[in-house]
Amino acid sequence: MYDEIKRLKKEKDIVILSHYYVDGEVQKVSDYVGDSYYLAKIAREVNQKTILFSGVCFMAESAKILNPEKRVLIPDALATCPMAHMGSVENIQKMRKEIQDLAVVCYINSTAELKAHCDVCVTSSNGAKIVKNLPQKNIYFTPDAHLGRYIASLVSEKNFYFNDGYCPVHQDITRGDVENLKRQYPKALVLAHPECSLSVLKLADYVGSTSGIIDYASNSSIEEMIICTEIGVFYELERRNPHKKFHKVISNQICIDMKKITIEKVLESLKDEKIEVEVSEELRNQALIPLNLMMELA
Ligand code: 13P
Ligand code: SF4
């Protein structure tokens, strides 16, 4: 299967971009693997006219919005991030009416419709930097309350309001789970994604995006780590650090939507050149504004 994927990529001039949460075997056949910000950036830089996006829908949709002249394919259109649907346009409109001097900041894990009503997008790797540089004093952060609260802890000069969305995968990791594991492996560092609750982040030696976690673990002289994020990162962690020991916190640290992108579906997608991501021109033009501002400020 690997050889066929390689042959089809070359023959059809298709580039494969993958997120660190998809299966290792999909990461293995990819041309670029990274966190959400890196993938949005690289989608603009690649020369190929067709991008096959191995990730959830909002990622492929963002790639299409940023690159309307390119064709973007997703192997399974039902791979959607539940948190992306937890924000509401009505709440944004209500906040805009009630709060003066307000910036609506939207995590990139959101639908194109939600982005279209926001001022700027952020990812887990650039959120604090971007929010610090906004001229508004008040921030409404949507959809993820945990990432919002983490950014607020780093940007004390602003007033924050939060939507109450969350990532089910990171929400399930509790402070008690991490404490238990710390007792079992006292020498291990705790590395956590900011989609975890603040009570988990308080126990962490490092907080960052998927790429941040992988880089930190790889550059550290410590040999053992507790990883508070989705299990897909273990592929790259173990590939780069075969002698280090990585512990997951709970058994179901798994994003079922990311896992819908199987190697079989990647092959099918290459063969049939489907499923093409479509975004209407009107929606694209509106959602492009906060995405472009993110690229500028990041
Ligand atoms: P990053 O890879 O940007 O850290 O995002 C994590 C995530 O949940 C993507 O769905
Ligand atoms: Fe969404 Fe969480 Fe899956 Fe990321 S890990 S795609 S935030 S459900």
Short mmCIF file of C-alpha atoms and ligand atoms in Angstrom, two decimals:
data_model
loop_
_atom_site.label_atom_id
_atom_site.label_comp_id
_atom_site.label_asym_id
_atom_site.label_seq_id
_atom_site.Cartn_x
_atom_site.Cartn_y
_atom_site.Cartn_z
CA MET A 1 0.00 0.00 0.00
CA TYR A 2 2.86 2.41 0.85
CA ASP A 3 4.37 2.03 -2.62
CA GLU A 4 1.06 2.62 -4.33
CA ILE A 5 0.48 5.77 -2.28
CA LYS A 6 3.96 7.03 -3.18
CA ARG A 7 3.41 6.28 -6.86
CA LEU A 8 -0.01 7.99 -6.97
CA LYS A 9 1.26 11.08 -5.12
CA LYS A 10 4.02 11.50 -7.65
CA GLU A 11 1.95 10.65 -10.71
CA LYS A 12 -0.90 13.00 -9.75
CA ASP A 13 1.31 15.67 -8.14
CA ILE A 14 -0.61 15.59 -4.84
CA VAL A 15 0.96 16.63 -1.53
CA ILE A 16 -0.15 14.96 1.73
CA LEU A 17 -0.35 17.13 4.87
CA SER A 18 -1.07 15.36 8.15
CA HIS A 19 -1.75 16.35 11.74
CA TYR A 20 0.19 14.63 14.56
CA TYR A 21 -3.04 13.02 15.82
CA VAL A 22 -3.62 10.79 12.78
CA ASP A 23 -2.33 7.21 12.87
CA GLY A 24 1.43 6.70 12.62
CA GLU A 25 1.06 4.77 9.38
CA VAL A 26 -0.66 7.81 7.80
CA GLN A 27 2.03 10.15 9.17
CA LYS A 28 4.60 7.83 7.58
CA VAL A 29 3.29 8.38 4.02
CA SER A 30 2.85 12.14 4.48
CA ASP A 31 5.01 14.88 2.97
CA TYR A 32 4.48 17.25 5.90
CA VAL A 33 3.29 16.50 9.45
CA GLY A 34 2.73 19.18 12.06
CA ASP A 35 0.53 21.14 14.43
CA SER A 36 -2.42 23.22 13.25
CA TYR A 37 -0.46 26.42 12.69
CA TYR A 38 2.36 24.73 10.77
CA LEU A 39 -0.15 22.95 8.55
CA ALA A 40 -2.03 26.18 7.76
CA LYS A 41 1.30 27.82 6.88
CA ILE A 42 2.72 24.97 4.81
CA ALA A 43 -0.55 24.67 2.83
CA ARG A 44 0.27 28.14 1.43
CA GLU A 45 3.87 27.29 0.65
CA VAL A 46 3.61 23.99 -1.23
CA ASN A 47 3.79 24.09 -5.03
CA GLN A 48 1.36 21.24 -5.71
CA LYS A 49 -2.09 22.28 -6.90
CA THR A 50 -3.79 19.50 -4.91
CA ILE A 51 -3.49 19.01 -1.15
CA LEU A 52 -4.69 15.81 0.50
CA PHE A 53 -5.38 16.78 4.11
CA SER A 54 -5.16 14.05 6.73
CA GLY A 55 -6.86 15.66 9.69
CA VAL A 56 -10.29 16.86 10.74
CA CYS A 57 -12.57 19.01 8.56
CA PHE A 58 -11.76 22.43 10.01
CA MET A 59 -8.09 21.93 9.05
CA ALA A 60 -8.89 21.02 5.43
CA GLU A 61 -11.44 23.85 5.31
CA SER A 62 -8.87 26.38 6.59
CA ALA A 63 -6.40 25.16 3.93
CA LYS A 64 -9.09 25.73 1.26
CA ILE A 65 -10.00 29.20 2.61
CA LEU A 66 -6.33 30.23 2.59
CA ASN A 67 -5.73 28.68 -0.87
CA PRO A 68 -8.86 28.96 -3.02
CA GLU A 69 -6.89 28.25 -6.19
CA LYS A 70 -5.81 24.84 -4.83
CA ARG A 71 -7.91 21.70 -4.71
CA VAL A 72 -8.14 20.31 -1.15
CA LEU A 73 -9.14 16.68 -0.56
CA ILE A 74 -10.08 15.05 2.74
CA PRO A 75 -10.20 11.23 2.92
CA ASP A 76 -13.27 11.20 5.23
CA ALA A 77 -15.62 14.17 5.30
CA LEU A 78 -17.17 12.88 8.55
CA ALA A 79 -13.91 13.44 10.44
CA THR A 80 -15.01 16.52 12.31
CA CYS A 81 -13.79 18.06 15.57
CA PRO A 82 -16.71 18.14 18.07
CA MET A 83 -15.29 21.24 19.75
CA ALA A 84 -15.40 23.12 16.43
CA HIS A 85 -19.21 23.03 16.67
CA MET A 86 -19.42 24.25 20.28
CA GLY A 87 -19.16 27.95 19.47
CA SER A 88 -22.23 29.98 18.55
CA VAL A 89 -22.67 32.96 16.24
CA GLU A 90 -25.58 34.16 18.41
CA ASN A 91 -23.31 34.32 21.47
CA ILE A 92 -20.72 36.29 19.50
CA GLN A 93 -23.38 38.78 18.37
CA LYS A 94 -24.67 39.08 21.93
CA MET A 95 -21.16 39.73 23.29
CA ARG A 96 -20.52 42.35 20.61
CA LYS A 97 -23.68 44.21 21.66
CA GLU A 98 -22.94 44.01 25.39
CA ILE A 99 -19.18 44.58 25.62
CA GLN A 100 -17.34 47.62 24.26
CA ASP A 101 -13.78 47.50 22.98
CA LEU A 102 -14.09 43.75 22.31
CA ALA A 103 -12.04 41.42 20.11
CA VAL A 104 -13.63 38.08 19.24
CA VAL A 105 -10.81 35.53 19.17
CA CYS A 106 -11.54 32.22 17.58
CA TYR A 107 -9.52 29.04 18.06
CA ILE A 108 -8.77 27.59 14.60
CA ASN A 109 -10.69 24.49 15.80
CA SER A 110 -13.96 26.05 14.64
CA THR A 111 -16.33 25.99 11.67
CA ALA A 112 -15.85 28.42 8.77
CA GLU A 113 -19.16 29.99 9.77
CA LEU A 114 -17.88 30.79 13.28
CA LYS A 115 -14.59 32.14 11.89
CA ALA A 116 -16.58 34.43 9.59
CA HIS A 117 -17.92 36.24 12.70
CA CYS A 118 -14.59 36.56 14.53
CA ASP A 119 -11.84 39.18 14.42
CA VAL A 120 -8.83 36.89 14.55
CA CYS A 121 -8.02 33.17 14.64
CA VAL A 122 -5.36 31.62 16.84
CA THR A 123 -3.87 28.17 17.36
CA SER A 124 -2.42 26.61 20.50
CA SER A 125 1.07 27.67 19.42
CA ASN A 126 0.43 31.38 18.73
CA GLY A 127 -2.62 32.33 20.87
CA ALA A 128 -0.87 34.25 23.67
CA LYS A 129 1.36 36.20 21.28
CA ILE A 130 -1.57 37.23 19.07
CA VAL A 131 -3.93 38.19 21.92
CA LYS A 132 -1.19 40.32 23.54
CA ASN A 133 -0.87 42.30 20.31
CA LEU A 134 -4.59 43.05 19.83
CA PRO A 135 -5.54 46.69 20.44
CA GLN A 136 -8.82 45.79 22.25
CA LYS A 137 -8.89 45.50 26.05
CA ASN A 138 -11.68 42.88 26.16
CA ILE A 139 -11.43 39.42 24.64
CA TYR A 140 -14.22 36.94 23.91
CA PHE A 141 -12.57 33.56 23.35
CA THR A 142 -14.45 30.83 21.47
CA PRO A 143 -14.99 27.86 21.29
CA ASP A 144 -12.46 26.30 23.75
CA ALA A 145 -12.74 27.55 27.36
CA HIS A 146 -9.59 25.66 28.43
CA LEU A 147 -7.28 27.16 25.82
CA GLY A 148 -8.95 30.53 26.48
CA ARG A 149 -8.26 30.27 30.22
CA TYR A 150 -4.67 29.21 29.58
CA ILE A 151 -4.08 32.20 27.28
CA ALA A 152 -5.73 34.47 29.88
CA SER A 153 -3.25 33.21 32.49
CA LEU A 154 -0.42 34.45 30.24
CA VAL A 155 -2.03 37.76 29.21
CA SER A 156 -3.06 39.39 32.50
CA GLU A 157 -3.46 42.86 30.99
CA LYS A 158 -6.70 41.90 29.16
CA ASN A 159 -10.23 41.07 30.37
CA PHE A 160 -11.44 37.70 29.15
CA TYR A 161 -14.89 36.21 28.52
CA PHE A 162 -15.12 32.54 27.55
CA ASN A 163 -17.43 30.35 25.55
CA ASP A 164 -17.87 27.02 27.36
CA GLY A 165 -16.62 24.62 24.64
CA TYR A 166 -14.04 21.92 25.25
CA CYS A 167 -12.18 19.06 23.60
CA PRO A 168 -13.64 15.77 24.90
CA VAL A 169 -10.25 14.04 24.60
CA HIS A 170 -8.32 16.56 26.71
CA GLN A 171 -11.23 17.22 29.08
CA ASP A 172 -11.17 13.54 30.12
CA ILE A 173 -7.62 13.85 31.46
CA THR A 174 -8.00 14.89 35.11
CA ARG A 175 -5.66 16.29 37.74
CA GLY A 176 -6.14 13.07 39.78
CA ASP A 177 -5.07 10.91 36.80
CA VAL A 178 -1.88 12.93 36.36
CA GLU A 179 -1.12 12.93 40.11
CA ASN A 180 -1.48 9.13 40.23
CA LEU A 181 0.92 8.72 37.35
CA LYS A 182 3.36 11.18 38.92
CA ARG A 183 3.40 9.01 42.04
CA GLN A 184 4.11 5.95 39.86
CA TYR A 185 6.84 7.69 37.82
CA PRO A 186 8.24 10.44 40.08
CA LYS A 187 11.13 11.29 37.73
CA ALA A 188 8.89 11.81 34.71
CA LEU A 189 8.20 15.30 33.31
CA VAL A 190 4.58 16.23 32.62
CA LEU A 191 3.98 17.68 29.13
CA ALA A 192 0.46 18.97 28.43
CA HIS A 193 -1.58 20.47 25.62
CA PRO A 194 -3.42 23.71 26.56
CA GLU A 195 -6.77 22.08 25.67
CA CYS A 196 -6.39 20.34 29.08
CA SER A 197 -8.04 21.97 32.09
CA LEU A 198 -6.05 24.56 34.09
CA SER A 199 -5.87 22.12 37.04
CA VAL A 200 -3.95 19.68 34.81
CA LEU A 201 -1.81 22.47 33.30
CA LYS A 202 -0.75 23.53 36.81
CA LEU A 203 0.98 20.14 37.18
CA ALA A 204 2.80 20.44 33.85
CA ASP A 205 6.51 21.09 33.37
CA TYR A 206 5.73 22.19 29.82
CA VAL A 207 2.54 23.39 28.11
CA GLY A 208 2.40 23.66 24.32
CA SER A 209 1.00 22.59 20.97
CA THR A 210 1.57 19.10 19.59
CA SER A 211 4.78 20.26 17.85
CA GLY A 212 5.85 22.09 21.01
CA ILE A 213 5.41 18.93 23.09
CA ILE A 214 7.35 16.81 20.59
CA ASP A 215 10.21 19.34 20.35
CA TYR A 216 10.40 19.84 24.12
CA ALA A 217 10.49 16.07 24.77
CA SER A 218 13.15 15.58 22.09
CA ASN A 219 15.40 18.38 23.37
CA SER A 220 15.10 17.45 27.05
CA SER A 221 17.81 15.48 28.82
CA ILE A 222 15.09 13.78 30.92
CA GLU A 223 14.33 10.24 29.71
CA GLU A 224 10.77 9.79 30.94
CA MET A 225 7.62 11.86 30.32
CA ILE A 226 3.89 11.80 31.01
CA ILE A 227 2.07 13.00 27.88
CA CYS A 228 -1.24 14.83 28.34
CA THR A 229 -2.52 14.97 24.79
CA GLU A 230 -3.89 12.72 22.06
CA ILE A 231 -2.10 9.42 21.49
CA GLY A 232 -1.12 10.18 17.85
CA VAL A 233 1.88 12.24 19.04
CA PHE A 234 3.48 9.03 20.36
CA TYR A 235 4.43 8.03 16.80
CA GLU A 236 6.75 11.03 16.33
CA LEU A 237 7.85 11.09 20.00
CA GLU A 238 9.01 7.46 19.78
CA ARG A 239 10.45 7.83 16.28
CA ARG A 240 12.65 10.74 17.37
CA ASN A 241 13.43 9.37 20.84
CA PRO A 242 13.67 5.58 20.70
CA HIS A 243 15.42 5.40 24.09
CA LYS A 244 12.99 7.58 26.02
CA LYS A 245 9.88 6.35 27.81
CA PHE A 246 6.52 8.06 27.22
CA HIS A 247 3.47 7.35 29.37
CA LYS A 248 -0.12 8.09 28.41
CA VAL A 249 -2.41 9.24 31.24
CA ILE A 250 -5.68 7.43 30.46
CA SER A 251 -6.55 4.55 28.15
CA ASN A 252 -8.95 6.55 25.94
CA GLN A 253 -6.64 9.44 25.09
CA ILE A 254 -7.89 9.01 21.52
CA CYS A 255 -9.59 11.39 19.08
CA ILE A 256 -11.99 9.13 17.19
CA ASP A 257 -12.40 11.72 14.44
CA MET A 258 -8.68 11.97 13.71
CA LYS A 259 -8.59 8.15 13.64
CA LYS A 260 -11.21 8.11 10.86
CA ILE A 261 -8.38 9.06 8.51
CA THR A 262 -7.04 5.56 7.85
CA ILE A 263 -4.30 4.59 5.42
CA GLU A 264 -6.92 2.75 3.31
CA LYS A 265 -8.99 5.93 2.98
CA VAL A 266 -5.88 7.94 2.08
CA LEU A 267 -5.20 5.50 -0.77
CA GLU A 268 -8.83 5.64 -1.94
CA SER A 269 -8.78 9.43 -1.77
CA LEU A 270 -5.65 9.54 -3.95
CA LYS A 271 -7.09 7.07 -6.46
CA ASP A 272 -10.52 8.72 -6.81
CA GLU A 273 -9.34 12.29 -6.11
CA LYS A 274 -12.07 12.84 -3.53
CA ILE A 275 -13.59 14.12 -1.23
CA GLU A 276 -13.13 17.69 -2.41
CA VAL A 277 -13.57 20.41 0.23
CA GLU A 278 -15.91 23.20 -0.92
CA VAL A 279 -16.41 26.58 0.75
CA SER A 280 -18.76 29.16 -0.82
CA GLU A 281 -17.07 32.33 -2.01
CA GLU A 282 -19.02 34.53 0.41
CA LEU A 283 -18.12 32.40 3.44
CA ARG A 284 -14.53 32.10 2.27
CA ASN A 285 -14.11 35.85 1.95
CA GLN A 286 -15.42 36.41 5.49
CA ALA A 287 -13.50 33.56 7.14
CA LEU A 288 -10.32 34.61 5.36
CA ILE A 289 -10.14 37.90 7.32
CA PRO A 290 -9.43 36.36 10.79
CA LEU A 291 -7.21 33.65 9.26
CA ASN A 292 -5.14 36.22 7.37
CA LEU A 293 -4.81 38.35 10.51
CA MET A 294 -3.53 35.27 12.38
CA MET A 295 -0.90 34.65 9.69
CA GLU A 296 0.16 38.30 9.91
CA LEU A 297 0.37 38.50 13.73
CA ALA A 298 1.75 35.00 14.49
P1 13P B 1 -2.22 21.61 17.69
O1 13P B 1 -1.62 20.53 16.87
O2 13P B 1 -2.23 22.89 16.97
O3 13P B 1 -1.59 21.68 19.02
O4 13P B 1 -3.78 21.27 17.88
C1 13P B 1 -4.31 20.28 18.62
C2 13P B 1 -5.65 19.87 18.21
O5 13P B 1 -6.48 19.48 18.97
C3 13P B 1 -5.97 19.85 16.83
O6 13P B 1 -7.21 19.33 16.70
FE1 SF4 B 2 -11.06 18.23 18.21
FE2 SF4 B 2 -10.02 17.33 20.46
FE3 SF4 B 2 -9.96 15.81 18.29
FE4 SF4 B 2 -8.41 18.00 18.44
S1 SF4 B 2 -8.28 16.16 19.70
S2 SF4 B 2 -9.64 17.34 16.70
S3 SF4 B 2 -9.75 19.36 19.60
S4 SF4 B 2 -11.77 16.49 19.40
#
